Coordinates of C-alpha atoms and ligand atoms in Angstrom, one line a residue:
Chain A
M10 CA 102.6 102.3 72.9
T11 CA 105.0 105.2 72.7
K12 CA 108.7 104.6 72.3
L13 CA 110.9 106.4 74.7
L14 CA 114.6 107.0 74.3
M15 CA 116.1 106.4 77.7
K16 CA 119.4 105.7 79.5
G17 CA 119.8 102.2 80.9
N18 CA 120.0 103.3 84.6
E19 CA 116.8 105.3 84.2
V20 CA 115.0 102.4 82.5
I21 CA 115.7 100.3 85.7
G22 CA 114.2 103.0 87.8
E23 CA 111.1 103.4 85.8
A24 CA 110.6 99.7 85.4
A25 CA 110.9 99.3 89.2
I26 CA 108.2 101.9 89.8
Q27 CA 106.0 100.3 87.2
A28 CA 106.5 97.0 88.9
G29 CA 105.1 98.5 92.1
C30 CA 108.3 99.4 93.9
Y31 CA 107.8 102.7 95.8
H32 CA 110.7 102.4 98.3
F33 CA 114.2 103.0 97.1
F34 CA 117.4 103.5 99.1
G35 CA 120.5 104.5 97.2
Y36 CA 124.0 105.9 97.4
P37 CA 125.9 107.5 94.5
I38 CA 128.5 105.6 92.6
T39 CA 129.4 105.7 88.9
P40 CA 128.2 104.1 86.6
Q41 CA 124.8 103.7 88.4
S42 CA 124.3 107.3 89.7
E43 CA 121.6 108.2 87.2
L44 CA 119.3 105.5 88.8
V45 CA 119.6 107.2 92.2
A46 CA 118.9 110.6 90.7
Y47 CA 115.9 109.2 88.7
M48 CA 114.4 107.7 91.8
A49 CA 114.9 111.0 93.7
K50 CA 112.9 112.8 91.1
R51 CA 110.2 110.2 90.2
L52 CA 109.4 108.5 93.5
P53 CA 108.0 111.7 95.2
E54 CA 105.8 112.2 92.2
E55 CA 104.4 108.7 92.8
G56 CA 104.0 109.2 96.6
G57 CA 106.9 106.9 97.2
T58 CA 110.0 107.0 99.3
F59 CA 113.5 107.9 98.2
V60 CA 116.3 108.1 100.7
Q61 CA 119.9 108.9 99.9
A62 CA 121.5 106.7 102.5
E63 CA 124.8 107.5 104.2
S64 CA 126.4 104.4 102.7
E65 CA 125.7 101.3 100.8
V66 CA 125.6 99.5 104.1
A67 CA 122.9 101.8 105.4
A68 CA 121.0 101.6 102.1
I69 CA 120.7 97.8 102.1
N70 CA 119.7 97.9 105.8
M71 CA 117.0 100.4 105.0
V72 CA 115.8 97.9 102.4
Y73 CA 115.8 95.3 105.1
G74 CA 113.6 97.5 107.3
A75 CA 111.2 98.4 104.5
A76 CA 111.0 94.7 103.4
S77 CA 110.2 93.8 107.0
A78 CA 107.1 95.9 106.6
G79 CA 106.1 93.9 103.5
V80 CA 106.6 96.5 100.8
R81 CA 108.6 96.2 97.5
A82 CA 112.0 97.8 98.1
M83 CA 115.1 98.2 96.0
T84 CA 118.6 99.5 96.3
S85 CA 121.3 99.8 93.6
S86 CA 125.0 100.3 93.4
S87 CA 128.1 99.4 91.4
S88 CA 130.8 96.8 92.3
P89 CA 132.6 98.4 95.3
G90 CA 129.2 99.3 96.8
F91 CA 127.8 95.9 95.9
S92 CA 130.5 94.4 98.1
L93 CA 129.4 96.6 101.0
K94 CA 125.8 95.3 100.6
Q95 CA 126.8 91.7 101.0
E96 CA 126.3 91.6 104.8
G97 CA 122.8 93.0 104.3
I98 CA 122.0 90.6 101.5
S99 CA 123.0 87.7 103.7
Y100 CA 120.6 89.0 106.5
L101 CA 117.8 89.4 103.9
A102 CA 118.4 85.8 102.8
G103 CA 118.5 84.5 106.4
A104 CA 115.4 86.4 107.4
E105 CA 113.6 85.4 104.1
L106 CA 112.8 89.0 103.1
P107 CA 112.0 89.9 99.5
A108 CA 114.1 92.7 97.9
V109 CA 115.8 93.7 94.7
I110 CA 119.5 94.7 94.5
V111 CA 120.9 96.2 91.3
N112 CA 124.6 96.0 90.5
V113 CA 125.6 98.1 87.5
A114 CA 129.0 96.4 87.6
R115 CA 132.4 98.1 86.8
G116 CA 136.0 97.1 86.6
G117 CA 137.7 95.7 89.8
P118 CA 139.2 94.6 92.1
G119 CA 139.4 97.4 94.6
L120 CA 138.3 100.8 93.3
G121 CA 139.1 99.5 89.8
N122 CA 137.6 101.9 87.3
I123 CA 134.2 103.0 86.1
Q124 CA 134.2 101.0 82.8
P125 CA 131.9 98.0 82.3
A126 CA 133.0 94.6 83.6
Q127 CA 131.5 91.2 84.5
S128 CA 134.0 90.4 87.2
D129 CA 131.3 90.3 89.9
Y130 CA 129.8 87.1 88.6
F131 CA 131.2 84.8 91.3
Q132 CA 130.1 87.3 94.0
A133 CA 126.6 87.6 92.6
T134 CA 125.9 84.0 91.8
R135 CA 127.5 82.3 94.9
G136 CA 125.6 84.3 97.6
G137 CA 128.3 87.0 98.0
G138 CA 127.9 87.3 101.8
H139 CA 128.4 84.7 104.6
G140 CA 126.3 81.6 105.0
D141 CA 124.7 78.9 102.8
Y142 CA 122.5 80.9 100.5
Y143 CA 121.9 81.9 96.9
T144 CA 120.1 84.8 95.4
P145 CA 118.5 84.7 92.0
V146 CA 120.5 86.7 89.5
L147 CA 119.1 88.1 86.3
A148 CA 121.2 89.6 83.5
P149 CA 119.5 91.6 80.8
F150 CA 121.2 92.4 77.5
T151 CA 119.0 95.1 76.1
L152 CA 117.1 98.0 77.7
Q153 CA 113.8 96.5 76.7
E154 CA 114.8 93.3 78.4
T155 CA 115.9 95.3 81.4
I156 CA 112.3 96.4 81.8
E157 CA 111.0 92.8 81.8
L158 CA 113.7 91.5 84.1
T159 CA 113.2 94.2 86.6
A160 CA 109.6 93.2 86.9
E161 CA 110.7 89.5 87.0
A162 CA 113.1 90.3 89.8
F163 CA 110.3 91.6 92.0
R164 CA 108.1 88.6 91.1
L165 CA 110.9 86.2 92.1
A166 CA 111.6 88.2 95.3
D167 CA 107.9 88.1 96.3
V168 CA 107.1 84.5 95.4
Y169 CA 110.2 83.0 97.0
R170 CA 110.8 85.6 99.8
T171 CA 114.4 86.2 98.7
P172 CA 116.7 89.0 97.8
V173 CA 117.2 89.0 94.0
V174 CA 120.1 90.6 92.1
L175 CA 119.7 92.4 88.8
L176 CA 123.2 92.3 87.3
T177 CA 124.0 94.8 84.5
D178 CA 127.1 96.8 83.9
G179 CA 128.4 100.2 83.0
L180 CA 127.7 99.7 79.3
L181 CA 124.0 98.8 79.8
G182 CA 123.7 101.5 82.5
Q183 CA 125.1 104.3 80.4
M184 CA 123.7 103.4 76.9
M185 CA 120.6 104.9 75.4
E186 CA 118.0 102.8 73.5
P187 CA 114.4 103.1 72.6
V188 CA 112.1 101.3 75.0
V189 CA 108.4 100.7 75.4
F190 CA 106.7 100.4 78.8
Q191 CA 103.6 98.3 78.6
Q192 CA 101.6 100.6 80.8
S193 CA 98.6 98.8 82.2
S194 CA 95.6 100.5 83.7
T195 CA 95.4 97.9 86.5
P196 CA 97.8 98.3 89.4
V197 CA 100.5 95.7 89.7
Q198 CA 99.5 92.7 91.8
T199 CA 102.1 92.1 94.3
E200 CA 102.3 89.0 96.5
S201 CA 100.4 89.4 99.7
H202 CA 102.7 89.3 102.7
N203 CA 99.8 89.5 105.2
D204 CA 100.9 86.4 106.9
W205 CA 104.4 87.6 108.0
A206 CA 104.9 91.3 107.4
L207 CA 105.4 93.6 110.4
Q208 CA 102.7 96.3 110.5
G209 CA 101.9 96.2 114.2
T210 CA 99.6 93.6 115.8
G211 CA 96.7 96.0 115.8
G212 CA 95.9 94.4 119.1
I213 CA 94.2 91.6 117.2
R214 CA 97.0 89.0 116.6
A215 CA 100.1 87.7 118.3
P216 CA 103.3 89.7 117.8
R217 CA 105.6 88.6 115.0
S218 CA 109.3 88.8 114.6
V219 CA 111.6 88.9 111.6
T220 CA 115.1 87.6 112.3
S221 CA 117.9 85.6 110.9
L222 CA 119.0 84.5 114.4
E223 CA 118.5 81.0 115.6
L224 CA 120.7 80.1 118.6
N225 CA 119.8 76.4 118.6
A226 CA 121.9 74.3 116.2
S227 CA 119.2 71.9 115.2
G228 CA 116.8 74.9 114.7
L229 CA 119.3 76.6 112.5
E230 CA 119.9 73.5 110.5
K231 CA 116.2 73.1 110.0
R232 CA 116.0 76.7 108.7
N233 CA 118.9 76.0 106.4
L234 CA 117.3 72.9 105.1
K235 CA 114.2 74.9 104.3
L236 CA 116.3 77.5 102.5
Q237 CA 118.0 74.8 100.5
E238 CA 114.6 73.3 99.5
K239 CA 113.6 76.8 98.3
Y240 CA 116.8 77.1 96.3
Q241 CA 116.2 73.7 94.7
L242 CA 112.7 74.7 93.7
I243 CA 114.1 77.9 92.2
N244 CA 116.7 75.9 90.4
Q245 CA 114.1 73.6 88.9
S246 CA 111.6 76.3 88.0
E247 CA 113.3 79.5 87.1
Q248 CA 116.2 78.8 84.7
Q249 CA 116.1 81.2 81.8
A250 CA 118.2 81.3 78.6
D251 CA 117.9 82.3 75.0
V252 CA 119.5 80.2 72.3
Y253 CA 120.1 81.7 68.8
F254 CA 120.4 79.5 65.7
A255 CA 119.9 76.3 67.6
E256 CA 118.5 74.5 64.6
D257 CA 121.6 74.4 62.4
A258 CA 124.5 75.4 64.7
D259 CA 127.4 72.9 64.9
W260 CA 128.8 74.7 67.9
F261 CA 128.1 77.6 70.2
V262 CA 129.4 80.8 71.6
T263 CA 128.1 81.7 75.0
A264 CA 127.9 85.1 76.7
Y265 CA 125.5 87.0 79.0
G266 CA 124.7 90.7 79.5
S267 CA 126.2 93.4 77.5
V268 CA 128.9 91.3 75.9
A269 CA 126.2 88.9 74.6
R270 CA 125.1 91.8 72.3
T271 CA 128.6 92.0 70.8
A272 CA 128.8 88.2 70.7
L273 CA 125.5 88.0 68.8
S274 CA 126.7 90.5 66.1
A275 CA 130.0 88.5 65.8
V276 CA 128.0 85.2 65.5
K277 CA 125.8 86.7 62.8
H278 CA 128.9 87.9 61.0
A279 CA 130.5 84.5 61.2
R280 CA 127.4 82.8 59.9
S281 CA 127.4 85.1 56.9
E282 CA 130.9 83.8 56.2
G283 CA 129.6 80.2 56.4
V284 CA 130.5 79.3 60.0
N285 CA 127.6 77.3 61.5
V286 CA 127.8 78.8 65.0
G287 CA 125.0 79.7 67.4
L288 CA 124.8 81.6 70.7
I289 CA 123.6 80.5 74.1
R290 CA 122.7 83.5 76.3
P291 CA 122.0 82.8 79.9
V292 CA 119.3 85.2 81.2
S293 CA 119.3 83.8 84.8
L294 CA 122.8 83.5 86.0
W295 CA 121.6 81.8 89.2
P296 CA 119.9 79.5 88.7
F297 CA 122.3 78.8 85.9
P298 CA 120.4 77.4 82.9
T299 CA 122.2 74.1 83.0
E300 CA 119.4 72.3 81.2
T301 CA 119.8 74.5 78.1
Y302 CA 123.5 73.5 78.0
S303 CA 123.1 69.9 78.7
A304 CA 120.4 69.6 76.0
L305 CA 122.7 71.2 73.4
C306 CA 125.6 68.9 74.4
E307 CA 124.5 66.4 71.9
K308 CA 124.9 68.9 69.1
T309 CA 128.1 70.5 69.9
D310 CA 131.8 69.6 70.5
Q311 CA 132.9 73.0 71.5
I312 CA 131.6 76.0 73.4
L313 CA 133.4 79.3 73.3
V314 CA 132.7 81.3 76.5
V315 CA 133.1 85.1 76.1
E316 CA 133.2 87.2 79.3
M317 CA 134.4 90.6 80.5
S318 CA 136.3 88.9 83.3
A319 CA 139.2 86.4 83.7
G320 CA 136.7 83.6 83.3
Q321 CA 133.9 83.2 85.9
M322 CA 130.8 82.0 84.2
I323 CA 133.0 79.4 82.4
D324 CA 133.0 77.4 85.6
D325 CA 129.2 77.0 85.4
V326 CA 129.3 76.2 81.7
K327 CA 131.8 73.4 82.4
L328 CA 129.6 72.1 85.2
S329 CA 126.7 72.0 82.7
V330 CA 128.2 70.1 79.9
N331 CA 129.8 66.6 79.8
S332 CA 133.4 66.1 79.2
S333 CA 133.0 65.5 75.5
V334 CA 132.5 69.2 75.0
E335 CA 135.6 71.3 74.8
V336 CA 135.0 74.6 76.6
V337 CA 137.3 77.4 75.5
F338 CA 137.5 81.0 76.7
Y339 CA 138.0 84.5 75.5
G340 CA 137.9 87.3 78.0
R341 CA 138.8 90.9 78.5
M342 CA 139.3 92.5 81.9
G343 CA 139.5 95.8 83.8
G344 CA 136.8 97.6 81.9
A345 CA 138.1 96.6 78.4
V346 CA 135.1 95.8 76.2
P347 CA 135.7 93.5 73.2
D348 CA 134.4 94.7 69.9
P349 CA 132.4 92.6 67.4
E350 CA 135.4 92.2 65.1
E351 CA 137.6 91.0 67.9
I352 CA 135.0 88.3 68.9
F353 CA 134.5 87.5 65.2
D354 CA 138.3 86.8 64.9
V355 CA 138.1 84.5 67.9
I356 CA 135.1 82.7 66.4
I357 CA 136.9 82.1 63.1
E358 CA 140.0 81.0 64.9
N359 CA 138.1 78.4 67.0
A360 CA 135.8 77.4 64.1
K361 CA 138.9 75.7 62.5
G362 CA 139.0 73.2 65.3
V363 CA 135.3 72.3 65.1
P364 CA 134.7 69.1 63.2
K365 CA 131.9 69.4 60.7
K366 CA 128.9 67.1 61.6
Chain B
M9 CA 89.6 92.3 144.7
K10 CA 91.3 95.0 142.6
P11 CA 94.9 94.1 141.8
V12 CA 97.4 96.8 142.9
F13 CA 100.1 95.6 140.6
T14 CA 100.1 93.7 137.4
K15 CA 102.6 92.7 134.8
T16 CA 102.8 95.1 131.9
A17 CA 101.0 94.0 128.7
G18 CA 104.0 95.4 126.8
L19 CA 106.1 92.3 127.6
T20 CA 105.6 88.6 126.7
D21 CA 105.7 85.9 129.4
K22 CA 109.0 84.6 128.2
P23 CA 111.6 84.7 131.0
T24 CA 114.6 86.9 129.9
H25 CA 118.1 85.5 129.6
Y26 CA 119.7 88.5 131.3
C27 CA 122.2 88.0 134.1
P28 CA 121.2 88.7 137.7
G29 CA 121.4 92.4 138.4
C30 CA 121.5 93.4 134.8
T31 CA 119.4 96.5 134.2
H32 CA 118.5 95.5 130.5
G33 CA 115.5 93.9 132.1
V34 CA 114.5 97.1 133.9
I35 CA 114.8 99.1 130.7
H36 CA 112.7 96.6 128.8
R37 CA 110.0 96.9 131.5
L38 CA 110.1 100.7 131.5
T39 CA 109.8 100.8 127.7
A40 CA 107.0 98.3 127.7
E41 CA 105.1 100.1 130.4
V42 CA 105.3 103.3 128.4
L43 CA 104.0 101.6 125.3
E44 CA 101.2 100.2 127.3
E45 CA 100.3 103.5 129.0
L46 CA 100.3 105.3 125.7
S47 CA 98.2 102.5 124.1
L48 CA 100.9 102.0 121.4
I49 CA 101.6 98.2 121.7
G50 CA 99.4 97.3 118.8
Q51 CA 100.9 99.9 116.4
T52 CA 104.5 99.5 117.3
V53 CA 107.3 97.8 115.4
G54 CA 110.6 97.5 117.3
V55 CA 114.1 96.9 116.0
A56 CA 116.4 94.6 118.1
S57 CA 120.1 95.1 117.6
V58 CA 123.2 92.9 118.1
G59 CA 124.3 92.7 121.7
C60 CA 122.9 91.1 124.9
S61 CA 119.5 92.5 123.9
V62 CA 119.4 90.7 120.6
L63 CA 116.5 88.5 121.7
A64 CA 114.5 91.6 122.7
Y65 CA 112.1 90.4 119.9
D66 CA 111.1 87.6 122.1
Y67 CA 110.4 89.9 125.1
F68 CA 108.5 92.9 123.7
N69 CA 104.9 92.1 123.0
C70 CA 104.8 93.9 119.7
D71 CA 106.0 93.2 116.2
M72 CA 109.8 93.2 116.1
T73 CA 112.6 92.9 113.5
Q74 CA 116.2 92.2 114.1
A75 CA 119.0 94.3 112.6
A76 CA 122.6 93.5 111.8
H77 CA 125.3 94.9 114.2
G78 CA 125.0 98.7 114.4
R79 CA 122.4 99.0 111.5
A80 CA 119.3 99.3 113.6
P81 CA 118.8 103.1 112.8
A82 CA 119.0 102.3 109.1
V83 CA 116.5 99.4 109.4
A84 CA 114.2 101.6 111.5
T85 CA 114.5 104.3 108.7
G86 CA 113.3 101.8 106.1
L87 CA 110.5 100.5 108.4
K88 CA 109.3 103.9 109.3
R89 CA 109.2 105.1 105.7
A90 CA 107.3 102.0 104.7
L91 CA 104.7 102.1 107.4
S92 CA 101.8 104.5 107.8
D93 CA 102.4 107.6 110.0
D94 CA 100.4 106.2 112.9
K95 CA 102.9 103.3 113.4
I96 CA 105.6 103.6 116.0
V97 CA 109.2 102.5 115.4
F98 CA 111.9 102.2 118.0
T99 CA 115.4 100.7 118.1
Y100 CA 116.9 99.2 121.2
Q101 CA 120.7 99.3 121.0
G102 CA 123.8 98.8 123.2
D103 CA 126.8 101.1 123.3
G104 CA 129.0 98.8 121.2
D105 CA 126.3 98.5 118.6
L106 CA 125.4 102.2 118.5
A107 CA 128.6 104.1 119.3
S108 CA 131.1 101.8 117.6
I109 CA 130.1 99.9 114.5
G110 CA 126.9 101.8 114.1
I111 CA 128.1 105.3 114.8
G112 CA 127.5 106.3 111.2
E113 CA 123.9 105.0 111.1
I114 CA 122.9 106.8 114.3
I115 CA 124.4 110.1 113.3
H116 CA 122.6 110.1 110.0
A117 CA 119.3 108.9 111.3
A118 CA 119.5 111.8 113.8
A119 CA 120.6 114.3 111.2
R120 CA 117.6 113.3 108.9
N121 CA 115.4 113.7 111.9
E122 CA 113.8 110.3 111.3
N123 CA 110.6 110.1 113.3
I124 CA 111.8 107.1 115.4
T125 CA 112.7 106.6 119.0
V126 CA 116.2 105.3 119.9
I127 CA 116.7 103.5 123.2
F128 CA 120.4 103.5 123.8
V129 CA 121.7 101.3 126.6
N130 CA 125.1 102.5 127.7
N131 CA 126.8 100.0 130.0
A132 CA 130.3 101.1 129.1
I133 CA 131.2 97.6 127.8
Y134 CA 130.6 94.9 125.2
G135 CA 128.4 92.7 127.3
M136 CA 127.6 89.9 124.9
T137 CA 131.0 89.1 123.6
G138 CA 132.6 88.9 127.1
G139 CA 133.5 92.4 128.3
Q140 CA 135.6 94.1 125.8
M141 CA 136.2 97.8 125.6
A142 CA 133.4 99.8 124.1
P143 CA 133.7 103.4 122.8
T144 CA 132.0 104.4 126.0
T145 CA 134.4 102.5 128.4
L146 CA 135.7 105.0 131.0
S147 CA 139.3 106.1 131.0
G148 CA 141.1 103.7 133.3
Q149 CA 138.3 101.1 133.2
K150 CA 139.6 97.5 132.9
T151 CA 138.1 95.4 130.3
A152 CA 139.0 92.2 128.4
T153 CA 140.8 94.2 125.8
T154 CA 142.2 96.9 128.1
P155 CA 143.6 94.7 130.8
E156 CA 145.6 97.6 132.3
G157 CA 142.7 100.0 132.0
R158 CA 141.6 102.1 129.1
S159 CA 144.3 104.7 128.3
P160 CA 143.4 107.8 126.5
E161 CA 146.8 107.8 124.7
S162 CA 146.4 104.5 123.0
E163 CA 142.6 103.8 123.2
G164 CA 141.2 107.3 123.0
S165 CA 138.6 108.8 125.2
P166 CA 135.0 107.9 125.8
I167 CA 132.4 109.1 123.3
R168 CA 129.5 111.0 124.8
V169 CA 126.8 110.2 122.3
A170 CA 123.9 112.3 123.8
E171 CA 126.1 115.4 123.8
M172 CA 127.4 114.7 120.3
L173 CA 124.0 114.1 118.7
A174 CA 122.7 117.2 120.5
T175 CA 125.1 119.3 118.3
L176 CA 123.0 118.3 115.2
D177 CA 120.0 120.4 114.1
G178 CA 117.9 117.3 113.3
P179 CA 117.0 115.6 116.6
R180 CA 114.0 116.9 118.5
Y181 CA 114.6 115.4 121.9
I182 CA 117.7 113.9 123.6
E183 CA 117.9 112.9 127.2
R184 CA 120.3 110.8 129.3
V185 CA 118.9 109.0 132.3
S186 CA 120.0 106.3 134.7
V187 CA 118.2 103.3 136.2
H188 CA 120.3 102.8 139.4
D189 CA 117.5 103.5 141.8
Q190 CA 113.7 104.0 142.1
K191 CA 113.9 107.7 141.6
H192 CA 116.0 107.5 138.5
M193 CA 113.9 104.7 137.1
L194 CA 110.9 107.0 137.3
Q195 CA 112.8 109.8 135.6
A196 CA 113.9 107.3 132.9
K197 CA 110.3 106.3 132.3
K198 CA 109.3 109.9 132.0
A199 CA 112.0 110.5 129.4
L200 CA 110.9 107.4 127.4
K201 CA 107.3 108.5 127.6
R202 CA 108.1 111.9 126.3
A203 CA 110.1 110.4 123.4
F204 CA 107.3 108.0 122.3
K205 CA 104.6 110.6 122.7
A206 CA 106.7 112.9 120.6
Q207 CA 107.0 110.3 117.9
K208 CA 103.3 109.7 118.0
D209 CA 102.8 113.4 117.5
L210 CA 105.1 113.2 114.4
A211 CA 107.7 115.4 116.1
G212 CA 110.8 113.6 114.7
F213 CA 113.9 112.0 116.1
T214 CA 113.9 111.2 119.8
F215 CA 116.8 109.6 121.7
V216 CA 117.0 108.3 125.3
E217 CA 120.4 107.2 126.6
L218 CA 120.1 104.9 129.7
L219 CA 123.1 104.3 131.9
S220 CA 122.9 100.6 132.6
T221 CA 124.8 97.9 134.5
C222 CA 126.7 94.8 133.5
P223 CA 127.6 93.1 136.7
T224 CA 129.0 90.0 134.9
N225 CA 131.6 91.9 132.9
W226 CA 132.2 94.7 135.4
G227 CA 133.1 91.9 137.8
L228 CA 130.9 93.4 140.5
S229 CA 127.9 92.2 142.5
P230 CA 124.5 93.6 141.4
Q231 CA 124.5 96.1 144.3
D232 CA 128.1 97.2 143.7
S233 CA 127.2 97.6 140.1
L234 CA 124.4 100.0 140.9
N235 CA 126.8 101.9 143.2
W236 CA 129.5 102.0 140.5
L237 CA 126.9 103.2 138.0
S238 CA 125.7 106.1 140.2
L239 CA 129.2 107.1 141.2
H240 CA 131.4 106.6 138.1
L241 CA 129.2 106.2 135.0
S242 CA 126.9 109.0 136.0
A243 CA 129.9 111.3 136.6
A244 CA 131.4 110.6 133.2
Y245 CA 127.9 110.7 131.5
P246 CA 125.8 113.3 133.4
P247 CA 122.1 112.6 133.2
G248 CA 120.1 115.5 131.8
V249 CA 118.2 116.8 128.8
Y250 CA 120.6 117.6 126.0
K251 CA 118.2 118.7 123.4
N252 CA 114.5 119.5 123.5
T253 CA 112.8 121.4 120.7
L254 CA 109.4 119.7 121.2
D255 CA 106.2 121.7 121.4
R256 CA 104.9 122.5 124.8
E257 CA 102.0 120.2 124.6
V258 CA 104.2 117.2 123.9
Q259 CA 106.5 118.0 126.8
Ligands
TPP30 C1 129.4 92.3 112.3 C2 129.6 91.8 113.7 N1 130.7 92.0 114.4 C3 130.8 91.6 115.6 C4 129.8 90.9 116.2 C5 130.0 90.3 117.6 N2 129.3 91.1 118.6 C6 128.1 90.6 119.1 S1 127.5 91.6 120.3 C7 128.8 92.6 120.2 C8 128.9 93.8 121.2 C9 127.7 94.2 121.8 O1 127.9 95.2 122.8 P1 126.9 96.3 123.1 O2 126.3 96.8 121.9 O3 127.5 97.2 124.0 O4 125.7 95.5 123.8 P2 125.6 94.8 125.3 O5 125.9 93.3 125.0 O6 126.7 95.4 126.1 O7 124.3 95.1 125.7 C10 129.7 92.2 119.3 C11 131.0 92.9 119.0 C12 128.7 90.6 115.4 N3 127.6 89.9 115.9 N4 128.5 91.1 114.2
SF4_31 S1 126.6 90.2 130.1 FE1 126.2 92.1 131.1 S2 124.8 93.3 129.7 FE2 124.8 91.1 129.1 S3 123.1 90.2 130.2 FE3 124.9 89.9 131.5 S4 125.0 91.6 132.8 FE4 123.5 92.1 131.2
MG32 MG1 127.2 97.5 126.1

């Protein structure tokens, strides 16, 4: 296996292609533009389709069209454009169409800036559009993991017939890291959508329709109940988290995505100074890995949540632990990225309050 | 006995929900007959839009998807790019859908010369939501949101979509037709046939604007609606071919 030195945004593009996604619809926005350019170059080489849409709104609706035909389709953007895609994501959820949406998040609100941020967590994990729905949200913290989670996003989309969000940020999108693609000689097996996809009746079956409309209230309630069953199943089966130093940690820092990298360095540094701290890193943000947290509740009196936001994931952490655990927060906003020393200092500060077991 | 008239195979048996005298039904039938006559029903995927025709997916006897308000040309783009070349994709959109909220999507689909057929039903009003002003509402026309009549000073002037799209290099075929009498219905059918045939021959973007009635929100009887269409709507939106760069064989 050859190691390639690649930029984060390009890694997502290559990973998508290798996951069997040959339909991409994009619109330029920093810090994700390299992904659009990568697809424009690579997809024609693979006989795939790249369209630079006239807007993020159009791009997500092109995805809706391609997904209606049963192919793996993807679009990507950064925060302001991710907001524009929400209507389309709601329609995808309502019509139960599989698709992958990448958000290389940046500072907000409004036009904000082009620095990395994690302030789209609520929007991503609460079904950012209208209606009762969720989308699975995956948050890689290295470029190698980005490859795995891009493939995983398509798997989840296919299996559960749902839009899936890959949530990274400007840091992961712009950084370069060596990666290995596990190229296999067999083509990717994608879920067969033969029983619902629109390809024309061929004159041999009844016509099908794909829609999120259901005028009858009891009909729409039934559809919603079915959706909720699906979300419950996803919640039970698809929680993902990594725990570092679980064996001997007295307490935990928790962080996801790019800031989890920094937090991990800070945790290691603190351990070298005799602080028995560990790290919980959610990989799936929805479903939130509540089971991981509740299992660790026994061991810990305190969890320090570190985010590049005013505190969004912290709500989910609080919902996952019982009231005996004190949940404290450290955050930076507006594109400010905490460095390892900064987080180390916060860990040392908070370690004083942790009773030794 | 040989039947002299049968229902088109392009429509399902579902009774439509359209108001009496509404020409959405006529336009459905013309479209369906064309698909049948060109033997395209089995290879067609349609895109219903948001408007009175939102349930078109229940009426057309082919695969159908349903798009968000105004986004049908983008949805059709994704569909067409995902399907093999022999598949036919059309959108069926009202004037609020296409000329207001979806004006960006239609212009860009036309500019890209997407090989799709757009059926644009212009009734100069938002039918479904209760008769509000559309971008196509005539100057002076009274609607729920222009109770004194549309005034160019405050509400702007009607948008002539066929003419506007014809300024682009992309589209291959653009025609405006009417369905207010038998003769015009036949012309409308001809236009639809030319459009679908062109798509089948991989020509590119084809667009048929059909002037249509909305007796309910115009506040007119079905017959008066047809008269109003032929007198006023046709005068503001003259029927005709606005662009045609198709090869001779296709025409
Ligand atoms: C995003 C959004 N905005 C508004 C609406 C409400 N709405 C439904 S139909 C419609 C207008 C449709 O008018 P037109 O396209 O002219 O179709 P007609 O009913 O006249 O055939 C509107 C505004 C909606 N469904 N979605
Ligand atoms: S409201 Fe108007 S456009 Fe809608 S079905 Fe009735 S007559 Fe037709
Ligand atoms: Mg209308």
